[in-house]
PDB file of C-alpha atoms and ligand atoms in Angstrom:
ATOM      1  CA  MET A   1     109.505 155.784 133.573  1.00 44.00           C
ATOM      2  CA  SER A   2     110.310 153.198 136.188  1.00 54.00           C
ATOM      3  CA  HIS A   3     106.981 152.871 137.960  1.00 90.00           C
ATOM      4  CA  THR A   4     103.449 153.334 136.757  1.00 97.00           C
ATOM      5  CA  LEU A   5     101.614 156.376 138.054  1.00 98.00           C
ATOM      6  CA  ILE A   6      98.036 156.475 139.296  1.00 98.00           C
ATOM      7  CA  ALA A   7      95.850 159.481 138.513  1.00 98.00           C
ATOM      8  CA  PRO A   8      92.471 159.335 140.285  1.00 98.00           C
ATOM      9  CA  SER A   9      89.748 160.973 138.196  1.00 98.00           C
ATOM     10  CA  VAL A  10      87.958 163.639 140.217  1.00 98.00           C
ATOM     11  CA  LEU A  11      84.882 163.104 138.008  1.00 98.00           C
ATOM     12  CA  ALA A  12      83.995 160.183 140.272  1.00 98.00           C
ATOM     13  CA  ALA A  13      84.426 162.181 143.521  1.00 98.00           C
ATOM     14  CA  ASP A  14      81.554 163.378 145.698  1.00 97.00           C
ATOM     15  CA  PHE A  15      81.111 166.982 144.544  1.00 97.00           C
ATOM     16  CA  ALA A  16      79.352 167.872 147.783  1.00 97.00           C
ATOM     17  CA  ASN A  17      82.494 166.768 149.635  1.00 97.00           C
ATOM     18  CA  LEU A  18      85.075 167.847 147.122  1.00 97.00           C
ATOM     19  CA  GLN A  19      87.643 169.175 149.559  1.00 97.00           C
ATOM     20  CA  ARG A  20      87.506 165.929 151.551  1.00 98.00           C
ATOM     21  CA  ASP A  21      88.097 163.907 148.382  1.00 98.00           C
ATOM     22  CA  ILE A  22      90.955 166.177 147.274  1.00 98.00           C
ATOM     23  CA  GLU A  23      92.633 165.798 150.665  1.00 98.00           C
ATOM     24  CA  MET A  24      92.201 162.042 150.331  1.00 98.00           C
ATOM     25  CA  ILE A  25      94.169 162.119 147.047  1.00 98.00           C
ATOM     26  CA  ASN A  26      96.776 164.468 148.570  1.00 98.00           C
ATOM     27  CA  SER A  27      97.486 162.110 151.454  1.00 98.00           C
ATOM     28  CA  SER A  28      97.224 158.886 149.406  1.00 98.00           C
ATOM     29  CA  ASP A  29      99.813 157.105 147.273  1.00 98.00           C
ATOM     30  CA  ALA A  30      98.234 158.620 144.140  1.00 98.00           C
ATOM     31  CA  ASP A  31     100.558 160.548 141.832  1.00 98.00           C
ATOM     32  CA  TRP A  32      98.353 163.004 139.916  1.00 98.00           C
ATOM     33  CA  PHE A  33      94.898 164.581 139.872  1.00 98.00           C
ATOM     34  CA  HIS A  34      93.019 163.796 136.652  1.00 98.00           C
ATOM     35  CA  ILE A  35      90.462 166.486 135.834  1.00 98.00           C
ATOM     36  CA  ASP A  36      87.819 165.870 133.149  1.00 98.00           C
ATOM     37  CA  ILE A  37      86.380 168.950 131.467  1.00 98.00           C
ATOM     38  CA  MET A  38      83.363 168.221 129.206  1.00 98.00           C
ATOM     39  CA  ASP A  39      81.422 170.736 127.149  1.00 98.00           C
ATOM     40  CA  GLY A  40      78.280 168.840 126.162  1.00 98.00           C
ATOM     41  CA  VAL A  41      79.268 169.220 122.483  1.00 98.00           C
ATOM     42  CA  PHE A  42      82.407 167.157 121.925  1.00 98.00           C
ATOM     43  CA  VAL A  43      80.982 164.588 124.339  1.00 98.00           C
ATOM     44  CA  PRO A  44      77.345 164.057 125.331  1.00 98.00           C
ATOM     45  CA  ASN A  45      77.864 165.184 128.920  1.00 98.00           C
ATOM     46  CA  ILE A  46      78.830 168.294 130.902  1.00 98.00           C
ATOM     47  CA  SER A  47      81.129 167.761 133.886  1.00 98.00           C
ATOM     48  CA  PHE A  48      82.299 170.928 135.620  1.00 97.00           C
ATOM     49  CA  GLY A  49      84.168 174.015 134.555  1.00 96.00           C
ATOM     50  CA  MET A  50      86.565 176.763 135.434  1.00 97.00           C
ATOM     51  CA  PRO A  51      85.490 177.860 138.950  1.00 97.00           C
ATOM     52  CA  VAL A  52      85.498 174.270 140.154  1.00 97.00           C
ATOM     53  CA  LEU A  53      88.966 173.588 138.735  1.00 98.00           C
ATOM     54  CA  ARG A  54      90.244 176.793 140.307  1.00 98.00           C
ATOM     55  CA  ASP A  55      89.038 175.640 143.731  1.00 97.00           C
ATOM     56  CA  ILE A  56      90.413 172.099 143.228  1.00 98.00           C
ATOM     57  CA  ALA A  57      93.812 173.579 142.369  1.00 98.00           C
ATOM     58  CA  LYS A  58      93.759 175.633 145.580  1.00 97.00           C
ATOM     59  CA  HIS A  59      93.843 172.435 147.650  1.00 97.00           C
ATOM     60  CA  ALA A  60      95.603 169.930 145.392  1.00 98.00           C
ATOM     61  CA  THR A  61      99.267 169.290 146.197  1.00 98.00           C
ATOM     62  CA  LYS A  62     100.042 166.994 143.239  1.00 98.00           C
ATOM     63  CA  THR A  63     100.337 167.393 139.467  1.00 98.00           C
ATOM     64  CA  ILE A  64      97.090 168.574 137.862  1.00 98.00           C
ATOM     65  CA  ASP A  65      96.404 166.661 134.668  1.00 98.00           C
ATOM     66  CA  VAL A  66      93.551 168.301 132.750  1.00 98.00           C
ATOM     67  CA  HIS A  67      91.712 166.306 130.069  1.00 98.00           C
ATOM     68  CA  LEU A  68      89.746 168.615 127.801  1.00 98.00           C
ATOM     69  CA  MET A  69      86.779 166.957 126.101  1.00 98.00           C
ATOM     70  CA  ILE A  70      85.747 170.164 124.365  1.00 98.00           C
ATOM     71  CA  VAL A  71      85.582 171.472 120.811  1.00 98.00           C
ATOM     72  CA  ASP A  72      88.040 174.162 119.750  1.00 97.00           C
ATOM     73  CA  PRO A  73      90.273 173.895 122.840  1.00 98.00           C
ATOM     74  CA  ASP A  74      92.636 176.618 121.508  1.00 98.00           C
ATOM     75  CA  ARG A  75      90.246 179.214 122.934  1.00 98.00           C
ATOM     76  CA  TYR A  76      91.034 178.187 126.509  1.00 98.00           C
ATOM     77  CA  ILE A  77      94.734 177.250 126.651  1.00 98.00           C
ATOM     78  CA  SER A  78      95.886 180.251 128.676  1.00 98.00           C
ATOM     79  CA  THR A  79      92.744 180.069 130.815  1.00 98.00           C
ATOM     80  CA  PHE A  80      93.598 176.534 131.913  1.00 98.00           C
ATOM     81  CA  LYS A  81      97.179 177.530 132.621  1.00 98.00           C
ATOM     82  CA  ASN A  82      95.907 180.295 134.897  1.00 98.00           C
ATOM     83  CA  LEU A  83      93.521 177.873 136.612  1.00 98.00           C
ATOM     84  CA  GLY A  84      96.414 175.643 137.655  1.00 97.00           C
ATOM     85  CA  ALA A  85      96.823 172.962 134.960  1.00 98.00           C
ATOM     86  CA  ASP A  86     100.277 171.355 134.767  1.00 98.00           C
ATOM     87  CA  ILE A  87      99.408 169.060 131.860  1.00 99.00           C
ATOM     88  CA  LEU A  88      96.814 170.029 129.254  1.00 99.00           C
ATOM     89  CA  THR A  89      95.438 167.272 127.043  1.00 99.00           C
ATOM     90  CA  VAL A  90      93.325 167.987 123.975  1.00 99.00           C
ATOM     91  CA  HIS A  91      91.525 165.490 121.770  1.00 99.00           C
ATOM     92  CA  TYR A  92      93.008 164.602 118.404  1.00 98.00           C
ATOM     93  CA  GLU A  93      89.454 164.577 117.041  1.00 98.00           C
ATOM     94  CA  ALA A  94      88.826 168.167 118.225  1.00 98.00           C
ATOM     95  CA  CYS A  95      91.921 169.813 116.715  1.00 98.00           C
ATOM     96  CA  THR A  96      92.168 170.932 113.094  1.00 97.00           C
ATOM     97  CA  HIS A  97      95.668 172.338 113.647  1.00 98.00           C
ATOM     98  CA  LEU A  98      97.007 169.952 116.257  1.00 98.00           C
ATOM     99  CA  HIS A  99     100.649 170.930 115.797  1.00 98.00           C
ATOM    100  CA  ARG A 100      99.846 174.579 116.453  1.00 98.00           C
ATOM    101  CA  THR A 101      97.736 173.668 119.492  1.00 98.00           C
ATOM    102  CA  LEU A 102     100.598 171.646 120.990  1.00 98.00           C
ATOM    103  CA  GLN A 103     103.029 174.524 120.547  1.00 98.00           C
ATOM    104  CA  ALA A 104     100.556 176.911 122.173  1.00 98.00           C
ATOM    105  CA  ILE A 105     100.158 174.636 125.220  1.00 98.00           C
ATOM    106  CA  LYS A 106     103.930 174.363 125.625  1.00 98.00           C
ATOM    107  CA  ALA A 107     104.393 178.108 125.153  1.00 98.00           C
ATOM    108  CA  GLU A 108     102.196 178.541 128.256  1.00 98.00           C
ATOM    109  CA  GLY A 109     104.629 176.364 130.221  1.00 98.00           C
ATOM    110  CA  MET A 110     102.404 173.255 130.413  1.00 98.00           C
ATOM    111  CA  LYS A 111     103.064 169.715 129.245  1.00 98.00           C
ATOM    112  CA  ALA A 112     101.094 168.986 126.072  1.00 99.00           C
ATOM    113  CA  GLY A 113      98.875 165.909 125.826  1.00 99.00           C
ATOM    114  CA  VAL A 114      96.807 164.399 123.015  1.00 99.00           C
ATOM    115  CA  ALA A 115      93.892 162.058 123.723  1.00 99.00           C
ATOM    116  CA  LEU A 116      92.746 159.498 121.164  1.00 99.00           C
ATOM    117  CA  ASN A 117      89.211 158.133 121.059  1.00 98.00           C
ATOM    118  CA  PRO A 118      88.917 154.341 120.846  1.00 98.00           C
ATOM    119  CA  HIS A 119      88.344 154.514 117.064  1.00 98.00           C
ATOM    120  CA  THR A 120      91.360 156.753 116.351  1.00 98.00           C
ATOM    121  CA  ASN A 121      94.419 154.941 115.037  1.00 98.00           C
ATOM    122  CA  ILE A 122      97.864 155.382 116.584  1.00 98.00           C
ATOM    123  CA  SER A 123      99.436 155.885 113.141  1.00 98.00           C
ATOM    124  CA  LEU A 124      97.787 159.337 112.961  1.00 98.00           C
ATOM    125  CA  LEU A 125     100.426 160.519 115.452  1.00 98.00           C
ATOM    126  CA  GLU A 126     103.382 159.598 113.180  1.00 98.00           C
ATOM    127  CA  ASP A 127     104.038 163.258 112.364  1.00 98.00           C
ATOM    128  CA  THR A 128     103.475 164.799 115.788  1.00 98.00           C
ATOM    129  CA  ILE A 129     104.699 162.263 118.336  1.00 98.00           C
ATOM    130  CA  GLN A 130     107.972 164.117 118.939  1.00 98.00           C
ATOM    131  CA  ASP A 131     105.967 167.200 119.925  1.00 98.00           C
ATOM    132  CA  ILE A 132     103.688 165.357 122.365  1.00 98.00           C
ATOM    133  CA  ASP A 133     104.573 164.971 126.052  1.00 98.00           C
ATOM    134  CA  LEU A 134     101.687 162.604 126.817  1.00 99.00           C
ATOM    135  CA  VAL A 135      99.290 160.494 124.768  1.00 99.00           C
ATOM    136  CA  CYS A 136      96.055 159.616 126.546  1.00 99.00           C
ATOM    137  CA  LEU A 137      94.555 156.466 125.066  1.00 99.00           C
ATOM    138  CA  MET A 138      90.839 156.397 125.743  1.00 99.00           C
ATOM    139  CA  SER A 139      89.904 152.893 126.810  1.00 98.00           C
ATOM    140  CA  VAL A 140      86.206 153.869 126.860  1.00 98.00           C
ATOM    141  CA  ASN A 141      84.279 156.332 124.722  1.00 98.00           C
ATOM    142  CA  PRO A 142      84.769 159.659 126.495  1.00 98.00           C
ATOM    143  CA  GLY A 143      81.917 161.350 128.301  1.00 98.00           C
ATOM    144  CA  PHE A 144      81.168 159.213 131.331  1.00 98.00           C
ATOM    145  CA  GLY A 145      82.837 157.464 134.207  1.00 97.00           C
ATOM    146  CA  GLY A 146      82.011 153.900 135.147  1.00 96.00           C
ATOM    147  CA  GLN A 147      82.068 152.327 131.669  1.00 98.00           C
ATOM    148  CA  SER A 148      83.748 149.046 130.816  1.00 97.00           C
ATOM    149  CA  PHE A 149      87.266 148.802 129.513  1.00 98.00           C
ATOM    150  CA  ILE A 150      87.718 148.209 125.762  1.00 98.00           C
ATOM    151  CA  GLU A 151      90.081 145.250 125.326  1.00 98.00           C
ATOM    152  CA  ASN A 152      91.584 146.525 122.043  1.00 98.00           C
ATOM    153  CA  THR A 153      93.452 149.093 124.187  1.00 98.00           C
ATOM    154  CA  TYR A 154      96.284 146.628 124.914  1.00 98.00           C
ATOM    155  CA  ASP A 155      97.169 146.454 121.199  1.00 98.00           C
ATOM    156  CA  LYS A 156      97.039 150.249 120.987  1.00 98.00           C
ATOM    157  CA  VAL A 157      99.471 150.634 123.888  1.00 98.00           C
ATOM    158  CA  ILE A 158     101.899 148.269 122.172  1.00 98.00           C
ATOM    159  CA  ALA A 159     101.566 150.099 118.825  1.00 98.00           C
ATOM    160  CA  LEU A 160     102.036 153.475 120.514  1.00 98.00           C
ATOM    161  CA  LYS A 161     105.094 152.298 122.446  1.00 98.00           C
ATOM    162  CA  GLU A 162     106.577 151.052 119.173  1.00 98.00           C
ATOM    163  CA  LEU A 163     105.948 154.431 117.521  1.00 98.00           C
ATOM    164  CA  ILE A 164     107.494 156.340 120.447  1.00 98.00           C
ATOM    165  CA  ASN A 165     110.620 154.159 120.423  1.00 98.00           C
ATOM    166  CA  ARG A 166     110.979 154.235 116.643  1.00 98.00           C
ATOM    167  CA  LYS A 167     110.816 158.046 116.596  1.00 98.00           C
ATOM    168  CA  GLY A 168     113.070 158.437 119.647  1.00 98.00           C
ATOM    169  CA  ALA A 169     110.334 160.437 121.413  1.00 98.00           C
ATOM    170  CA  SER A 170     110.020 160.790 125.191  1.00 98.00           C
ATOM    171  CA  THR A 171     106.206 160.758 125.185  1.00 98.00           C
ATOM    172  CA  ILE A 172     104.483 159.045 128.094  1.00 98.00           C
ATOM    173  CA  ILE A 173     101.396 156.864 127.731  1.00 98.00           C
ATOM    174  CA  GLU A 174      98.257 157.379 129.815  1.00 99.00           C
ATOM    175  CA  ILE A 175      95.228 155.087 129.846  1.00 98.00           C
ATOM    176  CA  ASP A 176      91.819 156.544 130.638  1.00 98.00           C
ATOM    177  CA  GLY A 177      88.607 154.625 131.268  1.00 98.00           C
ATOM    178  CA  GLY A 178      87.538 151.430 132.978  1.00 98.00           C
ATOM    179  CA  VAL A 179      90.859 150.876 134.737  1.00 98.00           C
ATOM    180  CA  THR A 180      90.671 148.336 137.582  1.00 98.00           C
ATOM    181  CA  SER A 181      92.948 145.816 139.296  1.00 98.00           C
ATOM    182  CA  LYS A 182      91.925 143.387 136.521  1.00 98.00           C
ATOM    183  CA  ASN A 183      93.656 145.285 133.709  1.00 98.00           C
ATOM    184  CA  ALA A 184      96.168 147.597 135.460  1.00 98.00           C
ATOM    185  CA  LYS A 185      99.142 145.241 135.498  1.00 98.00           C
ATOM    186  CA  GLN A 186      98.674 144.105 131.891  1.00 98.00           C
ATOM    187  CA  LEU A 187      98.457 147.747 130.783  1.00 98.00           C
ATOM    188  CA  ALA A 188     101.658 148.625 132.631  1.00 98.00           C
ATOM    189  CA  ASP A 189     103.417 145.589 131.175  1.00 97.00           C
ATOM    190  CA  ALA A 190     102.309 146.662 127.681  1.00 97.00           C
ATOM    191  CA  GLY A 191     103.938 150.078 128.217  1.00 98.00           C
ATOM    192  CA  ALA A 192     101.458 152.346 130.022  1.00 98.00           C
ATOM    193  CA  ASP A 193     103.075 154.979 132.269  1.00 98.00           C
ATOM    194  CA  VAL A 194      99.972 156.529 133.868  1.00 98.00           C
ATOM    195  CA  LEU A 195      96.637 154.919 134.698  1.00 98.00           C
ATOM    196  CA  VAL A 196      93.575 157.087 135.298  1.00 98.00           C
ATOM    197  CA  ALA A 197      91.080 155.495 137.686  1.00 98.00           C
ATOM    198  CA  GLY A 198      87.754 157.087 138.573  1.00 98.00           C
ATOM    199  CA  SER A 199      84.975 154.773 139.718  1.00 98.00           C
ATOM    200  CA  TYR A 200      87.323 151.996 140.720  1.00 98.00           C
ATOM    201  CA  VAL A 201      88.879 154.312 143.325  1.00 98.00           C
ATOM    202  CA  PHE A 202      85.973 156.488 144.450  1.00 98.00           C
ATOM    203  CA  LYS A 203      83.220 153.877 144.481  1.00 97.00           C
ATOM    204  CA  SER A 204      85.336 151.498 146.534  1.00 98.00           C
ATOM    205  CA  GLU A 205      84.844 151.105 150.260  1.00 97.00           C
ATOM    206  CA  ASP A 206      88.276 152.533 151.117  1.00 98.00           C
ATOM    207  CA  PRO A 207      89.640 154.727 148.287  1.00 98.00           C
ATOM    208  CA  THR A 208      92.998 155.324 150.008  1.00 98.00           C
ATOM    209  CA  LYS A 209      93.564 151.590 150.340  1.00 98.00           C
ATOM    210  CA  THR A 210      92.387 150.956 146.768  1.00 98.00           C
ATOM    211  CA  ILE A 211      95.071 153.369 145.529  1.00 98.00           C
ATOM    212  CA  THR A 212      97.755 151.760 147.709  1.00 98.00           C
ATOM    213  CA  ASP A 213      96.734 148.286 146.513  1.00 98.00           C
ATOM    214  CA  LEU A 214      96.836 149.389 142.854  1.00 98.00           C
ATOM    215  CA  LYS A 215     100.331 150.823 143.330  1.00 97.00           C
ATOM    216  CA  ALA A 216     101.474 147.608 145.010  1.00 96.00           C
ATOM    217  CA  LEU A 217     100.026 145.520 142.187  1.00 96.00           C
ATOM    218  CA  LEU A 218     101.878 147.660 139.650  1.00 96.00           C
ATOM    219  CA  ALA A 219     105.154 147.360 141.541  1.00 94.00           C
ATOM    220  CA  SER A 220     104.840 143.560 141.742  1.00 89.00           C
TER     221      SER A 220
HETATM  222  C1  DX5 B   1      85.787 159.604 130.644  1.00 62.57           C
HETATM  223  C2  DX5 B   1      86.826 160.350 131.428  1.00 62.57           C
HETATM  224  C3  DX5 B   1      87.536 159.509 132.414  1.00 62.57           C
HETATM  225  C4  DX5 B   1      86.648 158.973 133.497  1.00 62.57           C
HETATM  226  C5  DX5 B   1      87.222 157.657 133.928  1.00 62.57           C
HETATM  227  O1  DX5 B   1      85.303 160.412 129.644  1.00 62.57           O
HETATM  228  O2  DX5 B   1      87.814 160.887 130.561  1.00 62.57           O
HETATM  229  O3  DX5 B   1      88.655 160.194 132.976  1.00 62.57           O
HETATM  230  O4  DX5 B   1      86.554 159.825 134.613  1.00 62.57           O
HETATM  231  O5  DX5 B   1      86.347 157.069 134.806  1.00 62.57           O
HETATM  232  P1  DX5 B   1      86.350 155.513 135.099  1.00 62.57           P
HETATM  233  O6  DX5 B   1      87.678 155.176 135.708  1.00 62.57           O
HETATM  234  O7  DX5 B   1      85.199 155.355 136.052  1.00 62.57           O
HETATM  235  O8  DX5 B   1      86.136 154.798 133.792  1.00 62.57           O
HETATM  236 ZN1   ZN B   2      89.716 161.666 131.480  1.00 62.57          ZN
END
């Protein structure tokens, strides 16, 4: 991929002004919508669920990238397709039969993603990388926005890029958690294709400008 994509995380939006924040992403330089679904079991937090995603998808005009932080995600693959997901990412740590889960996501016509927690080693994807459209490297422990970036992520991006190239896969690399202007360029240079940014975008004074500035920094 020639330029790095930005996927604002709706988790950091103002839920009482959700349509306003969705329109902001639509009209900004952002590339995707990143949607965090948490079940209070896989992660110690509950975000929002199906009816909210359905309404987001009604207004969103860009790719909808859904990050499932739930146990047993196989139960909901077709549900998320029907709700409007374009990319469906499950956690490595939540899937006993990951290969089967990936095939099921693709059979629904979605791109299949796998997220790795900070403690999960890249080498565990040796046997599935060719079946994965996107790997989401968690650069914080999943469950909350606004946490600080884990520096070991740079080495993981490099190791993942090496694995993708060695296997001749076309997998893209997404980074999720604590992304700011301080680490964005170094992540892109290491091989990241998509950067998720929640708090850094939505808690800034001018989110539209923050997105534009991030894109400019990445293109520099
Ligand atoms: C964390 C979520 C992230 C989160 C990122 O569990 O997966 O997508 O919204 O938020 P920031 O950018 O604030 O770390
Ligand atoms: Zn996420």
